PDB file of C-alpha atoms and ligand atoms in Angstrom:
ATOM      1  CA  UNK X   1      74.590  -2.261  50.187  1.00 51.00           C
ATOM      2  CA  UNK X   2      76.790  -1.429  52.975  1.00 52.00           C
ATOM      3  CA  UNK X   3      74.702   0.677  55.405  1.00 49.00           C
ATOM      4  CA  UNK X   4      76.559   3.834  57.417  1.00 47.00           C
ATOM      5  CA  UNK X   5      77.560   3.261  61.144  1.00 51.00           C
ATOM      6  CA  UNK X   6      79.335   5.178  63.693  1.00 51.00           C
ATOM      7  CA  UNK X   7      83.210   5.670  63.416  1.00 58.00           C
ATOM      8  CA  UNK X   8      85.570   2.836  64.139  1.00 71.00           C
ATOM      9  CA  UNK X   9      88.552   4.069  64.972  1.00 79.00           C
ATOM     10  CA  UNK X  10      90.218   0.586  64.324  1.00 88.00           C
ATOM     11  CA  UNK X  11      88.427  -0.048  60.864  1.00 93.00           C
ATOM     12  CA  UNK X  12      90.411  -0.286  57.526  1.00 96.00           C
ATOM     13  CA  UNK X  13      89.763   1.395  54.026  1.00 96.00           C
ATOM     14  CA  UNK X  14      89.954  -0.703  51.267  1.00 97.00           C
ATOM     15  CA  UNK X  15      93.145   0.767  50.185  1.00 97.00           C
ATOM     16  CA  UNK X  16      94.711  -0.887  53.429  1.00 97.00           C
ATOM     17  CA  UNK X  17      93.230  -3.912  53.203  1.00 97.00           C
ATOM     18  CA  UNK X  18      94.763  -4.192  49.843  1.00 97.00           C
ATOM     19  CA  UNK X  19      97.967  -3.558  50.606  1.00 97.00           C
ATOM     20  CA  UNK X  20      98.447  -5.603  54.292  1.00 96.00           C
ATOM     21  CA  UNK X  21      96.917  -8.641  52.207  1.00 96.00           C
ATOM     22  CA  UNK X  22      99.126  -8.115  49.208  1.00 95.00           C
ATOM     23  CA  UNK X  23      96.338  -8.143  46.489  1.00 97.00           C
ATOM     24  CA  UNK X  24      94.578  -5.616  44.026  1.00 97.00           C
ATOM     25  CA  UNK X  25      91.892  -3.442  45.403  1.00 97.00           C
ATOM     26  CA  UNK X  26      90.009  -5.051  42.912  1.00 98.00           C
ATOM     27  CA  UNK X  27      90.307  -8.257  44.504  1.00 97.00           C
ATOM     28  CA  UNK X  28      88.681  -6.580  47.721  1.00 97.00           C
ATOM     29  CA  UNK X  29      85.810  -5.377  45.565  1.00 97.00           C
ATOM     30  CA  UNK X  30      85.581  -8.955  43.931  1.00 97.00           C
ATOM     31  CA  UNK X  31      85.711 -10.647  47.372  1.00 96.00           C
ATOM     32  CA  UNK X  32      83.112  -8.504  48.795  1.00 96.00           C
ATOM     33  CA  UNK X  33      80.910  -8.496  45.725  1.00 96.00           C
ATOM     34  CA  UNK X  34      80.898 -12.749  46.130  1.00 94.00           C
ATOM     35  CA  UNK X  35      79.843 -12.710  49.842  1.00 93.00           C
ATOM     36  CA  UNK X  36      83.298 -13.376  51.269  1.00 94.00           C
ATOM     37  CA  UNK X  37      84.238 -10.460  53.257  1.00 95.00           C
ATOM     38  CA  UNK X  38      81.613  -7.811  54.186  1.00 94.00           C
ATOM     39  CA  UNK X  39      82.297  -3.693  54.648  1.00 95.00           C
ATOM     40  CA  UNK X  40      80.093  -0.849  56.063  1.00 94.00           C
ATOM     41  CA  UNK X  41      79.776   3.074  55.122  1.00 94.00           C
ATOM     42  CA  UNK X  42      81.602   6.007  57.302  1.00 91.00           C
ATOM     43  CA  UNK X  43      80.255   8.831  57.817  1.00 91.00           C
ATOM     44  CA  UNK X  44      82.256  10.219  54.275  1.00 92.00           C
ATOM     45  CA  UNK X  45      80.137   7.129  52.796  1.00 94.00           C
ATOM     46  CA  UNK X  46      83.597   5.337  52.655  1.00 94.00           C
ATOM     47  CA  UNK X  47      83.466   1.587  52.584  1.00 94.00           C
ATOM     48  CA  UNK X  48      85.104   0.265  56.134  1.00 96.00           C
ATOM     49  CA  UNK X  49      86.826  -2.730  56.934  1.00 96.00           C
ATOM     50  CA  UNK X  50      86.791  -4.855  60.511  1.00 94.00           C
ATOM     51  CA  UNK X  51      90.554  -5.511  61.290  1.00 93.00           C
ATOM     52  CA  UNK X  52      89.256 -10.031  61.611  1.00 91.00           C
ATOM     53  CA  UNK X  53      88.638  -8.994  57.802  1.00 94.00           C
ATOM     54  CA  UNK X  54      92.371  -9.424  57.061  1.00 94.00           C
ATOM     55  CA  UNK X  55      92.554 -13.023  58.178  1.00 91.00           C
ATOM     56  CA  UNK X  56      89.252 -13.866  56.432  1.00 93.00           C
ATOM     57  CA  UNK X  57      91.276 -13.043  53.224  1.00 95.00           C
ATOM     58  CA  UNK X  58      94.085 -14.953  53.948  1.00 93.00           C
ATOM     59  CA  UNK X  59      92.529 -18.069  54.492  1.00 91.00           C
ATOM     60  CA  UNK X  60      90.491 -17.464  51.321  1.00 94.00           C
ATOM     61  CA  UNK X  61      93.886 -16.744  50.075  1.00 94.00           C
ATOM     62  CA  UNK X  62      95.602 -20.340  51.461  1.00 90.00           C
ATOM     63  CA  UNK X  63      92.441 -22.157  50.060  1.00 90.00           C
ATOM     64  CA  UNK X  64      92.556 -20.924  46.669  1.00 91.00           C
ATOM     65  CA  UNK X  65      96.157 -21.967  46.257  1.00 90.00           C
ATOM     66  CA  UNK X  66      94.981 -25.398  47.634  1.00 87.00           C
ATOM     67  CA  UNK X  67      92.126 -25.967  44.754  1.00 85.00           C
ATOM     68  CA  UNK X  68      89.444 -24.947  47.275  1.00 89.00           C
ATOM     69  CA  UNK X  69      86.444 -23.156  45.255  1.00 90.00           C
ATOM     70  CA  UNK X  70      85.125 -19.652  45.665  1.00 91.00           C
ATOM     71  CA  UNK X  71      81.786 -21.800  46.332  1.00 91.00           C
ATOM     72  CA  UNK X  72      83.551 -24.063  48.883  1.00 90.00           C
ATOM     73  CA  UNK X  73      85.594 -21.316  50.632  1.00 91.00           C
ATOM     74  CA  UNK X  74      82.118 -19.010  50.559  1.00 91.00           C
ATOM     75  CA  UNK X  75      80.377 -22.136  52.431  1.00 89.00           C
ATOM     76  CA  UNK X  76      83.274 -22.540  55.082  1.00 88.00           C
ATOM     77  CA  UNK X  77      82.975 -19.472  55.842  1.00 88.00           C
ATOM     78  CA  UNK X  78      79.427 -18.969  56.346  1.00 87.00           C
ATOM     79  CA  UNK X  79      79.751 -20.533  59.830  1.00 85.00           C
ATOM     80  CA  UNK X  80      81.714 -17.802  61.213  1.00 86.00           C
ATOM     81  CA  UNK X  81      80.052 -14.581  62.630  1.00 85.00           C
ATOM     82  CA  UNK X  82      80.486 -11.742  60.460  1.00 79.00           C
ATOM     83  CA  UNK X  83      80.514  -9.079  62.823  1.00 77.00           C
ATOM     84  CA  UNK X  84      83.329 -10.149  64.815  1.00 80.00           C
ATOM     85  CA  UNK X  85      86.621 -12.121  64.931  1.00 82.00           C
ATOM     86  CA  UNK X  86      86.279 -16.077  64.875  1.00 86.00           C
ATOM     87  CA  UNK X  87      87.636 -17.637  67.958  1.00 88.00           C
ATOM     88  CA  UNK X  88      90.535 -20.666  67.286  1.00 88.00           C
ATOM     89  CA  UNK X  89      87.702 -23.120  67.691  1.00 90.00           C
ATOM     90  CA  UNK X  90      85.556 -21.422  65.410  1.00 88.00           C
ATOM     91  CA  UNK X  91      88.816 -21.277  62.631  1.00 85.00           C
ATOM     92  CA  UNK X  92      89.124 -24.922  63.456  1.00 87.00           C
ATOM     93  CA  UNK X  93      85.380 -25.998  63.214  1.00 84.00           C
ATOM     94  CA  UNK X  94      86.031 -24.525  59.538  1.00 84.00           C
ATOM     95  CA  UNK X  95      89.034 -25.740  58.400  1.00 83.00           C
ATOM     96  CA  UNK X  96      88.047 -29.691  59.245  1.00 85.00           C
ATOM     97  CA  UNK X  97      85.219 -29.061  56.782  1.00 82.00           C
ATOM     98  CA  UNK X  98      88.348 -28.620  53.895  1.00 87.00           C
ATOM     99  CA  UNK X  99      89.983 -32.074  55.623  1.00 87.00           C
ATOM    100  CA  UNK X 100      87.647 -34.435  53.518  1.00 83.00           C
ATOM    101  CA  UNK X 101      87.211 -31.945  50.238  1.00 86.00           C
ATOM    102  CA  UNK X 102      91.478 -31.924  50.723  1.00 89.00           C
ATOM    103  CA  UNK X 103      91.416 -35.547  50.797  1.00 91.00           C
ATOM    104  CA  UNK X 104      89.260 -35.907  47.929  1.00 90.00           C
ATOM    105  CA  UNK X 105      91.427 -33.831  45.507  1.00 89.00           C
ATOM    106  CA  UNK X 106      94.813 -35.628  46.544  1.00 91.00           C
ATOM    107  CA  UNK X 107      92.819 -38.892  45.469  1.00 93.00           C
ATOM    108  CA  UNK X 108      91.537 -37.463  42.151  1.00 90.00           C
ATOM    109  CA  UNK X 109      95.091 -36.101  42.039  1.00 90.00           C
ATOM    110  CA  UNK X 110      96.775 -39.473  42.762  1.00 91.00           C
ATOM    111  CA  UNK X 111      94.804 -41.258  40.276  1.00 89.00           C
ATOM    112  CA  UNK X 112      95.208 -38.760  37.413  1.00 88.00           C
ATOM    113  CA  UNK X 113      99.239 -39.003  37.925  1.00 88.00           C
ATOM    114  CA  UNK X 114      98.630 -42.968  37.793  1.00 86.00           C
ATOM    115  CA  UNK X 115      96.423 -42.562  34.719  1.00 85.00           C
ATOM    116  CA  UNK X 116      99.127 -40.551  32.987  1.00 86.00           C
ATOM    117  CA  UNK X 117     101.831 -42.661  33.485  1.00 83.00           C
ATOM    118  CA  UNK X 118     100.273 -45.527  31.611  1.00 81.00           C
ATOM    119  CA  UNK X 119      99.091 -42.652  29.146  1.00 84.00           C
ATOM    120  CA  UNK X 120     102.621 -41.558  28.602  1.00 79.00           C
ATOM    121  CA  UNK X 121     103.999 -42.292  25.370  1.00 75.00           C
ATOM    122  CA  UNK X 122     100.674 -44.302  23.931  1.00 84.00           C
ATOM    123  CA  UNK X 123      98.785 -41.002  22.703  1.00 82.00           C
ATOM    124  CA  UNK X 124      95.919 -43.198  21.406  1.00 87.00           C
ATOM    125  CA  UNK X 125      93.550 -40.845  23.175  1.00 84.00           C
ATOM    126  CA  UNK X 126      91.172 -44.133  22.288  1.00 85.00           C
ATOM    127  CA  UNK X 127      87.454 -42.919  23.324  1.00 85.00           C
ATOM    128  CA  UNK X 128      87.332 -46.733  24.575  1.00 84.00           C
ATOM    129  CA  UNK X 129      90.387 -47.039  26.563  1.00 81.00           C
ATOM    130  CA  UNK X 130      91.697 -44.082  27.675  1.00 85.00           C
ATOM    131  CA  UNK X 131      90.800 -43.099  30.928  1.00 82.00           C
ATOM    132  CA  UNK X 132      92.154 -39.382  30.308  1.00 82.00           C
ATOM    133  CA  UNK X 133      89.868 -39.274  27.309  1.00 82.00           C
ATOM    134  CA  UNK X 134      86.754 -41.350  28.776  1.00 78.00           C
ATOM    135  CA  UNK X 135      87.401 -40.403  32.676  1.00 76.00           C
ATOM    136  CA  UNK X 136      85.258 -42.837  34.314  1.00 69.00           C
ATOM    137  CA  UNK X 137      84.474 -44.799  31.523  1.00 65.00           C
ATOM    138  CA  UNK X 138      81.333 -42.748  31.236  1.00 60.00           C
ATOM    139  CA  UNK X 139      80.621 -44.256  27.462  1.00 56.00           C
ATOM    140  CA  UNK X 140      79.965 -47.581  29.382  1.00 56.00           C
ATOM    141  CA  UNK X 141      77.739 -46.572  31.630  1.00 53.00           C
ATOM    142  CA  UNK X 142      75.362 -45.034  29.190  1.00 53.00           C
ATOM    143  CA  UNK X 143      75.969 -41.699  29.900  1.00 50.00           C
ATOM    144  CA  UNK X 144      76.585 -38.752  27.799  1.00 51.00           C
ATOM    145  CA  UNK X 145      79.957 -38.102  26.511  1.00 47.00           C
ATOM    146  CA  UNK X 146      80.656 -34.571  24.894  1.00 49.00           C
ATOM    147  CA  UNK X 147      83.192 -34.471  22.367  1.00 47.00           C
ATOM    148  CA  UNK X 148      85.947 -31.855  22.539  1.00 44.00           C
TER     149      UNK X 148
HETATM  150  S1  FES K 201      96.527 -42.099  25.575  1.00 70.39           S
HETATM  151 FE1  FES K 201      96.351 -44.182  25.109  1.00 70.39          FE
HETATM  152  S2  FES K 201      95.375 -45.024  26.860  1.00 70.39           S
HETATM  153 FE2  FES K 201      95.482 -42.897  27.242  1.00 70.39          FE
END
């Protein structure tokens, strides 16, 4: 629970950080709520935002469109101080932790656009040799395959 402080005169309600980052307040809450961004009380007992808060979201923004997990984005971030605005090598430090995960999803990407271009126009969907049905041809390895 957000704990009052003294007034910043530079701090944003929720309602602004809404609108300057484009999303529902909602979103704000739901960011907040999952350990993203972080707010204090006013005086009124009004939740308050740090002004570095509005680039914290639109990273979180960039690496949601990118496939980047809640999880992921939460754990990135956890290396930058909360209490104050990241410097650049402090964004940087960050964002090379995304290089490998990013490089990882292309690959899983590239090989699932392979795998459906032999797929294409076969439909067998063949629990033995379809690598869209049996991804990693888990049935022969002896591992558990759940029907669906
Ligand atoms: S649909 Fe036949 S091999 Fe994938």
């Amino acid at each position: 629970m957000p704990q009052p402080v003294a007034a910043d005169k530079t701090a944003l309600s929720v309602g602004e950080i809404a609108r300057r980052c484009d999303i529902p307040v909602s979103t704000v809450h739901f960011y907040e709520a999952e350990g993203l961004i972080r707010s204090w009380r006013n005086n009124a007992n009004h939740r308050r935002y740090s002004r570095h808060v509005l680039r914290r979201i639109a990273v979180i923004k960039v690496a949601q469109r990118t496939g980047i997990t809640l999880r992921e984005i939460k754990q990135a971030l956890a290396v930058l101080p909360e209490d104050s605005a990241p410097t650049a090598a402090q964004w940087q430090a960050m964002s090379r932790q995304w290089q490998a995960l990013l490089q990882q999803k292309i690959a899983d990407l590239n090989l699932l656009q392979q795998q459906l271009d032999s797929c294409i126009g076969c439909g067998c969907l063949s629990l033995a040799d379809c690598p869209l049905r049996n991804p990693g041809d888990c049935r022969a390895e002896g591992g558990t395959f759940e029907q669906g």
